[in-house]
Coordinates of C-alpha atoms in Angstrom, one line a residue:
M240 CA -7.2 -68.6 -102.8
R241 CA -6.8 -64.8 -102.4
T242 CA -10.4 -64.6 -101.4
L243 CA -9.9 -67.3 -98.8
Y244 CA -6.7 -65.6 -97.4
A245 CA -8.5 -62.2 -97.3
Y246 CA -11.4 -63.7 -95.4
V247 CA -9.1 -65.5 -92.9
L248 CA -7.2 -62.3 -92.3
K249 CA -10.3 -60.2 -92.0
E250 CA -11.7 -62.6 -89.4
S251 CA -8.4 -63.1 -87.5
L252 CA -7.0 -59.6 -86.9
P253 CA -9.8 -58.2 -84.7
V254 CA -9.9 -61.5 -82.7
L255 CA -6.1 -61.4 -82.3
L256 CA -6.2 -57.9 -81.0
L257 CA -8.9 -58.5 -78.5
A258 CA -7.2 -61.7 -77.3
L259 CA -3.9 -59.8 -76.8
L260 CA -5.6 -57.0 -74.9
F261 CA -7.6 -59.5 -72.7
L262 CA -4.6 -61.8 -71.9
T263 CA -2.3 -58.9 -71.2
A264 CA -4.9 -57.4 -68.9
V265 CA -5.2 -60.8 -67.1
Y266 CA -1.5 -61.1 -66.6
L267 CA -1.2 -57.5 -65.3
F268 CA -4.1 -58.1 -63.0
G269 CA -2.3 -61.2 -61.7
F270 CA 0.8 -59.1 -60.8
F271 CA -1.4 -56.5 -59.2
Y272 CA -3.3 -59.1 -57.2
A273 CA -0.1 -60.8 -56.0
G274 CA 1.3 -57.5 -54.7
A275 CA -2.0 -56.0 -53.5
R276 CA -1.2 -56.2 -49.8
W277 CA 1.9 -54.0 -50.4
L278 CA 0.2 -51.6 -52.7
E279 CA -2.2 -49.9 -50.2
G280 CA -1.5 -46.2 -50.0
V281 CA 0.8 -46.2 -53.0
P282 CA 0.0 -43.5 -55.6
L283 CA -1.8 -44.8 -58.6
G284 CA 0.8 -43.3 -60.9
K285 CA 3.5 -45.5 -59.4
I286 CA 1.4 -48.6 -59.6
A287 CA 0.5 -48.0 -63.2
R288 CA 4.2 -47.3 -64.1
W289 CA 5.2 -50.6 -62.3
L290 CA 2.6 -52.5 -64.2
S291 CA 3.6 -51.0 -67.5
Y292 CA 7.1 -52.3 -67.0
H293 CA 5.7 -55.8 -67.2
V294 CA 4.2 -55.4 -70.6
P295 CA 7.1 -56.3 -72.9
G296 CA 7.8 -59.5 -71.0
V297 CA 4.1 -60.3 -70.8
L298 CA 3.6 -59.9 -74.6
V299 CA 6.3 -62.4 -75.4
Q300 CA 4.4 -65.0 -73.3
V301 CA 0.9 -64.1 -74.5
F302 CA 1.6 -64.0 -78.2
P303 CA 1.4 -67.8 -78.6
I304 CA -1.8 -68.0 -76.4
A305 CA -3.5 -65.2 -78.3
L306 CA -2.6 -66.7 -81.7
V307 CA -3.8 -70.1 -80.7
T308 CA -7.1 -68.6 -79.4
T309 CA -7.5 -66.7 -82.7
T310 CA -6.7 -69.7 -84.8
V311 CA -9.1 -72.0 -83.0
L312 CA -12.0 -69.4 -83.0
V313 CA -11.6 -68.5 -86.7
F314 CA -11.1 -72.1 -88.0
G315 CA -13.8 -73.3 -85.6
R316 CA -16.2 -71.0 -87.3
L317 CA -15.0 -72.3 -90.7
S318 CA -15.6 -75.8 -89.5
A319 CA -19.1 -74.9 -88.3
E320 CA -19.9 -73.5 -91.8
G321 CA -18.6 -76.7 -93.5
A322 CA -15.4 -75.0 -94.9
Q323 CA -13.3 -78.1 -94.2
F324 CA -15.3 -80.3 -96.7
A325 CA -15.4 -77.5 -99.2
L326 CA -11.6 -77.1 -99.1
L327 CA -11.0 -80.8 -99.4
S328 CA -13.5 -81.3 -102.2
G329 CA -11.9 -78.4 -104.1
G330 CA -8.5 -80.0 -103.9
I331 CA -7.1 -77.5 -101.4
P332 CA -5.1 -79.0 -98.6
L333 CA -6.0 -77.8 -95.1
W334 CA -2.6 -76.5 -94.4
R335 CA -2.9 -73.9 -97.2
A336 CA -5.8 -72.3 -95.4
A337 CA -3.5 -71.7 -92.5
W338 CA -1.0 -69.6 -94.5
P339 CA -2.4 -66.2 -93.4
L340 CA -2.2 -67.2 -89.7
L341 CA 1.3 -68.6 -90.3
G342 CA 2.2 -65.2 -91.7
I343 CA 0.8 -63.5 -88.5
G344 CA 2.7 -66.1 -86.5
A345 CA 6.0 -65.2 -88.3
L346 CA 5.3 -61.5 -87.6
L347 CA 4.6 -62.1 -83.9
S348 CA 7.8 -64.2 -83.7
G349 CA 9.8 -61.4 -85.1
V350 CA 8.3 -58.9 -82.7
A351 CA 8.9 -61.3 -79.8
L352 CA 12.5 -61.7 -80.7
Y353 CA 13.0 -58.0 -81.0
L354 CA 11.4 -57.5 -77.5
Q355 CA 13.6 -60.2 -76.1
E356 CA 16.7 -58.5 -77.5
R357 CA 15.9 -54.8 -76.9
L358 CA 13.1 -54.2 -74.3
V359 CA 12.5 -57.2 -72.1
P360 CA 15.8 -57.2 -70.2
Y361 CA 15.6 -53.5 -69.5
Y362 CA 12.0 -53.5 -68.4
N363 CA 12.5 -56.6 -66.3
E364 CA 15.2 -54.7 -64.4
R365 CA 12.8 -51.7 -64.1
V366 CA 10.1 -54.0 -62.6
R367 CA 12.4 -55.1 -59.8
V368 CA 13.8 -51.6 -59.1
A369 CA 10.4 -50.0 -59.1
W370 CA 9.0 -52.6 -56.7
W371 CA 11.8 -52.5 -54.2
D372 CA 13.0 -48.9 -54.6
E373 CA 9.8 -47.0 -55.2
I374 CA 6.8 -49.1 -54.0
H375 CA 8.2 -51.2 -51.1
T376 CA 10.4 -48.3 -49.9
Q377 CA 11.1 -44.8 -50.9
G378 CA 14.6 -45.0 -52.5
A379 CA 15.8 -47.6 -50.0
G380 CA 15.8 -50.7 -52.2
L381 CA 19.4 -51.5 -51.2
F382 CA 18.2 -52.7 -47.8
R383 CA 17.3 -56.0 -49.4
L384 CA 21.0 -56.6 -50.2
K385 CA 22.4 -56.3 -46.7
G386 CA 24.4 -59.3 -45.6
L387 CA 25.0 -60.4 -49.2
Q388 CA 28.3 -60.6 -51.1
I389 CA 27.7 -58.5 -54.3
P390 CA 30.3 -58.8 -57.1
I391 CA 30.9 -55.3 -58.5
G392 CA 33.5 -56.2 -61.1
K393 CA 37.3 -56.6 -61.4
G394 CA 37.3 -59.3 -58.8
R395 CA 35.8 -57.0 -56.1
S396 CA 32.9 -57.8 -53.9
L397 CA 30.7 -55.5 -51.7
Y398 CA 29.2 -56.3 -48.4
F399 CA 27.4 -54.2 -45.8
E400 CA 26.1 -55.2 -42.4
D401 CA 23.0 -53.0 -42.2
F402 CA 21.1 -50.3 -43.9
D403 CA 19.9 -46.9 -42.6
L404 CA 16.4 -46.5 -44.0
T405 CA 16.2 -42.9 -42.9
R406 CA 19.4 -41.7 -44.5
K407 CA 19.3 -44.4 -47.2
E408 CA 22.9 -45.4 -46.5
M409 CA 24.7 -48.6 -46.2
L410 CA 26.3 -49.3 -42.8
G411 CA 29.4 -51.3 -42.0
V412 CA 30.6 -51.4 -45.6
R413 CA 33.4 -53.7 -46.8
I414 CA 34.9 -54.0 -50.3
T415 CA 37.4 -56.8 -50.8
S416 CA 39.5 -57.9 -53.8
F417 CA 42.5 -60.1 -54.4
Q418 CA 45.4 -60.0 -56.9
G419 CA 47.4 -63.1 -56.6
E420 CA 47.9 -63.7 -52.9
E421 CA 47.6 -60.0 -52.0
G422 CA 44.3 -58.9 -50.7
T423 CA 42.9 -55.4 -50.5
F424 CA 40.3 -54.6 -47.8
L425 CA 38.4 -51.4 -47.8
F426 CA 36.2 -50.6 -44.8
A427 CA 33.8 -47.7 -44.3
Q428 CA 31.4 -46.7 -41.6
R429 CA 28.8 -45.6 -44.2
G430 CA 28.3 -45.7 -47.9
S431 CA 25.8 -44.7 -50.6
W432 CA 25.4 -46.1 -54.1
E433 CA 24.2 -44.1 -57.1
D434 CA 24.3 -45.5 -60.6
Q435 CA 27.8 -47.0 -60.8
V436 CA 29.5 -44.9 -58.1
I437 CA 29.8 -46.1 -54.5
T438 CA 30.6 -43.3 -52.1
L439 CA 32.3 -44.4 -48.9
R440 CA 32.5 -42.2 -45.8
D441 CA 35.1 -42.6 -43.0
Y442 CA 37.0 -45.2 -44.9
R443 CA 40.2 -47.3 -44.2
L444 CA 42.1 -49.1 -46.9
Y445 CA 44.5 -52.1 -46.0
R446 CA 46.5 -54.5 -48.0
I447 CA 47.6 -57.9 -46.8
N448 CA 50.2 -60.0 -48.6
F449 CA 49.3 -63.6 -47.6
A450 CA 52.4 -65.0 -49.4
E451 CA 54.6 -63.3 -46.8
I452 CA 52.7 -64.6 -43.7
P453 CA 54.8 -67.8 -43.3
G454 CA 57.9 -65.6 -43.0
L455 CA 56.6 -64.2 -39.7
E456 CA 57.6 -67.4 -37.9
T457 CA 61.2 -67.4 -39.0
S458 CA 62.0 -63.7 -39.6
G459 CA 64.8 -62.2 -37.6
D460 CA 63.3 -58.8 -38.0
L461 CA 59.7 -59.3 -37.0
L462 CA 58.7 -55.7 -37.4
A463 CA 60.1 -55.5 -41.0
Q464 CA 58.4 -58.7 -42.0
T465 CA 55.1 -57.6 -40.4
R466 CA 55.3 -54.4 -42.5
K467 CA 55.6 -56.7 -45.6
V468 CA 52.5 -58.5 -44.6
F469 CA 50.3 -55.7 -43.4
R470 CA 50.1 -52.3 -44.9
V471 CA 47.7 -49.3 -44.1
V472 CA 47.4 -47.8 -47.6
S473 CA 45.1 -44.8 -46.8
Q474 CA 42.2 -43.5 -44.7
G475 CA 40.1 -40.5 -44.9
K476 CA 36.6 -39.0 -44.9
V477 CA 35.3 -39.7 -48.5
L478 CA 36.3 -42.1 -51.2
E479 CA 34.4 -42.9 -54.5
V480 CA 34.7 -46.4 -56.0
E481 CA 33.7 -47.1 -59.5
S482 CA 31.5 -50.2 -59.9
D483 CA 31.0 -52.3 -63.0
L484 CA 27.5 -53.1 -61.6
S485 CA 24.9 -50.4 -61.5
R486 CA 22.8 -49.9 -58.4
A487 CA 19.6 -50.7 -60.4
R488 CA 21.1 -53.9 -61.7
A489 CA 22.2 -54.9 -58.2
I490 CA 18.7 -54.5 -56.9
A491 CA 17.2 -56.3 -59.8
D492 CA 19.6 -59.3 -59.5
Y493 CA 19.8 -59.7 -55.7
A494 CA 16.7 -58.2 -54.2
D495 CA 14.9 -61.5 -54.0
T496 CA 15.0 -65.1 -55.3
F497 CA 12.8 -64.6 -58.4
S498 CA 14.3 -64.5 -61.8
F499 CA 12.9 -62.3 -64.5
G500 CA 15.5 -62.9 -67.2
Q501 CA 17.9 -60.0 -67.2
D502 CA 19.9 -60.9 -70.3
S503 CA 19.1 -60.1 -73.9
L504 CA 19.5 -62.7 -76.7
S505 CA 23.0 -61.3 -77.6
Q506 CA 24.1 -61.3 -73.9
A507 CA 22.9 -64.9 -73.5
W508 CA 24.8 -65.9 -76.6
A509 CA 27.9 -64.1 -75.3
K510 CA 27.7 -66.3 -72.2
V511 CA 27.4 -69.4 -74.3
R512 CA 30.6 -68.4 -76.2
D513 CA 32.5 -67.4 -73.1
P514 CA 35.5 -69.8 -72.8
F515 CA 36.0 -69.0 -69.1
L516 CA 32.5 -69.8 -68.0
A517 CA 32.3 -72.7 -65.6
P518 CA 30.8 -75.9 -67.2
W519 CA 27.5 -75.8 -65.2
E520 CA 27.1 -72.1 -65.8
K521 CA 27.6 -72.6 -69.5
W522 CA 25.0 -75.3 -69.5
R523 CA 22.6 -72.9 -67.9
A524 CA 23.5 -70.2 -70.4
R525 CA 22.8 -72.6 -73.3
L526 CA 19.4 -73.4 -71.8
E527 CA 18.6 -69.7 -71.4
F528 CA 19.7 -68.8 -74.9
H529 CA 17.7 -71.5 -76.6
S530 CA 14.6 -70.9 -74.5
K531 CA 14.7 -67.2 -75.5
L532 CA 14.6 -68.4 -79.1
A533 CA 12.2 -71.2 -78.8
L534 CA 9.4 -69.4 -77.0
P535 CA 8.9 -66.6 -79.7
L536 CA 9.0 -69.2 -82.5
A537 CA 6.1 -71.1 -80.8
N538 CA 3.9 -68.6 -82.6
L539 CA 4.6 -70.5 -85.8
V540 CA 4.4 -74.1 -84.6
L541 CA 1.2 -73.8 -82.7
V542 CA -0.8 -72.4 -85.6
L543 CA -0.8 -75.7 -87.5
L544 CA -2.1 -77.9 -84.7
A545 CA -4.6 -75.3 -83.6
A546 CA -6.0 -75.0 -87.1
A547 CA -6.3 -78.8 -87.5
M548 CA -8.0 -79.3 -84.1
A549 CA -10.4 -76.4 -84.7
L550 CA -11.4 -77.7 -88.2
R551 CA -12.2 -81.1 -86.7
Y552 CA -13.6 -80.3 -83.2
G553 CA -14.2 -76.6 -82.9
R554 CA -17.8 -76.3 -84.2
S555 CA -19.0 -74.4 -81.2
T556 CA -17.5 -71.3 -79.6
G557 CA -17.4 -72.9 -76.2
L558 CA -15.6 -76.0 -77.5
A559 CA -13.2 -73.8 -79.5
L560 CA -12.2 -71.8 -76.4
G561 CA -11.8 -75.0 -74.5
L562 CA -9.5 -76.3 -77.2
S563 CA -7.4 -73.1 -77.2
V564 CA -6.9 -73.4 -73.4
V565 CA -5.9 -77.1 -73.7
L566 CA -3.4 -76.4 -76.5
A567 CA -1.9 -73.4 -74.7
L568 CA -1.6 -75.3 -71.4
G569 CA -0.2 -78.3 -73.3
Y570 CA 2.5 -76.3 -75.0
Y571 CA 3.6 -74.4 -71.9
G572 CA 3.5 -77.6 -69.8
A573 CA 5.8 -79.3 -72.3
F574 CA 8.0 -76.3 -72.6
F575 CA 8.6 -75.8 -68.9
L576 CA 8.9 -79.6 -68.4
G577 CA 11.7 -79.6 -70.9
R578 CA 13.3 -76.7 -69.3
S579 CA 13.1 -78.3 -65.9
L580 CA 14.6 -81.6 -67.1
A581 CA 17.4 -79.7 -68.9
G582 CA 17.9 -77.6 -65.7
I583 CA 18.7 -80.8 -63.7
G584 CA 20.9 -82.2 -66.4
A585 CA 18.4 -84.9 -67.6
L586 CA 18.3 -83.5 -71.1
P587 CA 20.7 -81.5 -73.2
P588 CA 19.7 -77.7 -73.1
E589 CA 18.9 -77.6 -76.8
V590 CA 16.5 -80.6 -76.5
G591 CA 14.9 -79.2 -73.3
A592 CA 14.3 -75.8 -74.9
W593 CA 13.2 -76.9 -78.4
G594 CA 11.4 -80.2 -77.5
A595 CA 7.9 -78.6 -77.1
N596 CA 8.3 -76.8 -80.4
L597 CA 9.4 -79.9 -82.3
L598 CA 6.6 -82.0 -80.7
F599 CA 3.8 -79.5 -81.6
L600 CA 5.3 -79.0 -85.1
L601 CA 5.2 -82.7 -85.8
L602 CA 1.6 -83.1 -84.5
G603 CA 0.5 -80.0 -86.5
T604 CA 1.9 -81.1 -89.8
R605 CA 0.6 -84.6 -89.4
A606 CA -2.9 -83.4 -88.4
L607 CA -3.2 -81.0 -91.4
R608 CA -2.3 -83.6 -94.0

């Protein structure tokens, strides 16, 4: 068996490496092609840096496809050489021949989980910031946020009417917050945002106690009651406001409608455990957490079915490659269908996220008996 395992590993590792490089290059070219119309005149260094930020997220997605391709090609070659009948005649079950690739799958699953926890959230944020703040504009990515209500922590929200692309400043800035029935309203003509500090210029700060407003109709001293309702707290030239949300995260979260998965595994799990999260948001958090677990573990479940199909039908290289495409598309189709059904509430989040893995695991174990 050691000789068989050594042979499978020797044949698999170069193919796996080439498949990873090829698939990663295809994904990156896809991103480049999609943004080509906006990349004219952009320095190559910036484009290369933007593309490099995609790599951790791309690897998580291409690991299963590369492993399926490797398994189908290697076991297809074994099938062409009659290894299937040799194994069965020697009393060796087919699934044992897949042990080396299962080990590779376990390793890739571990790497993918590490990437999901440590690197993917950060670099997904950098992708968005680099696109809107470095490529699309020169440090003016905040212009995409104008007219939006941006929560900046502690119950506060930021809004600005327009953006000065020349001076890279927000115009008509408003920060509002409420404590009970008392609202705080901070207005400024201009504002800039660096890291987690919002600097306001020509600001005015007001407080309004909405609980005292009914007293305006019956008060004997209208001026005194008005002062209880409306208060000018302060005004001046410059005021710095600490934000719980960084400028980069704000651009990454609100610059457009595409979602790149900003949360790590631990952050997604924290949302699942949050007792104050609204029911529908908790449902979405459960789906996101289990999806982040299920996709990396696809590296394990796809090996069995890929090996079985290759031993039976992968006697030619062309057919083997066709099988790998069909298996990869089948898995991702089932995975995203499950996510979509769970996303609209038709399936529990756990079933939607893990359904494709369970289906392909059952098919693989049955095929390799």
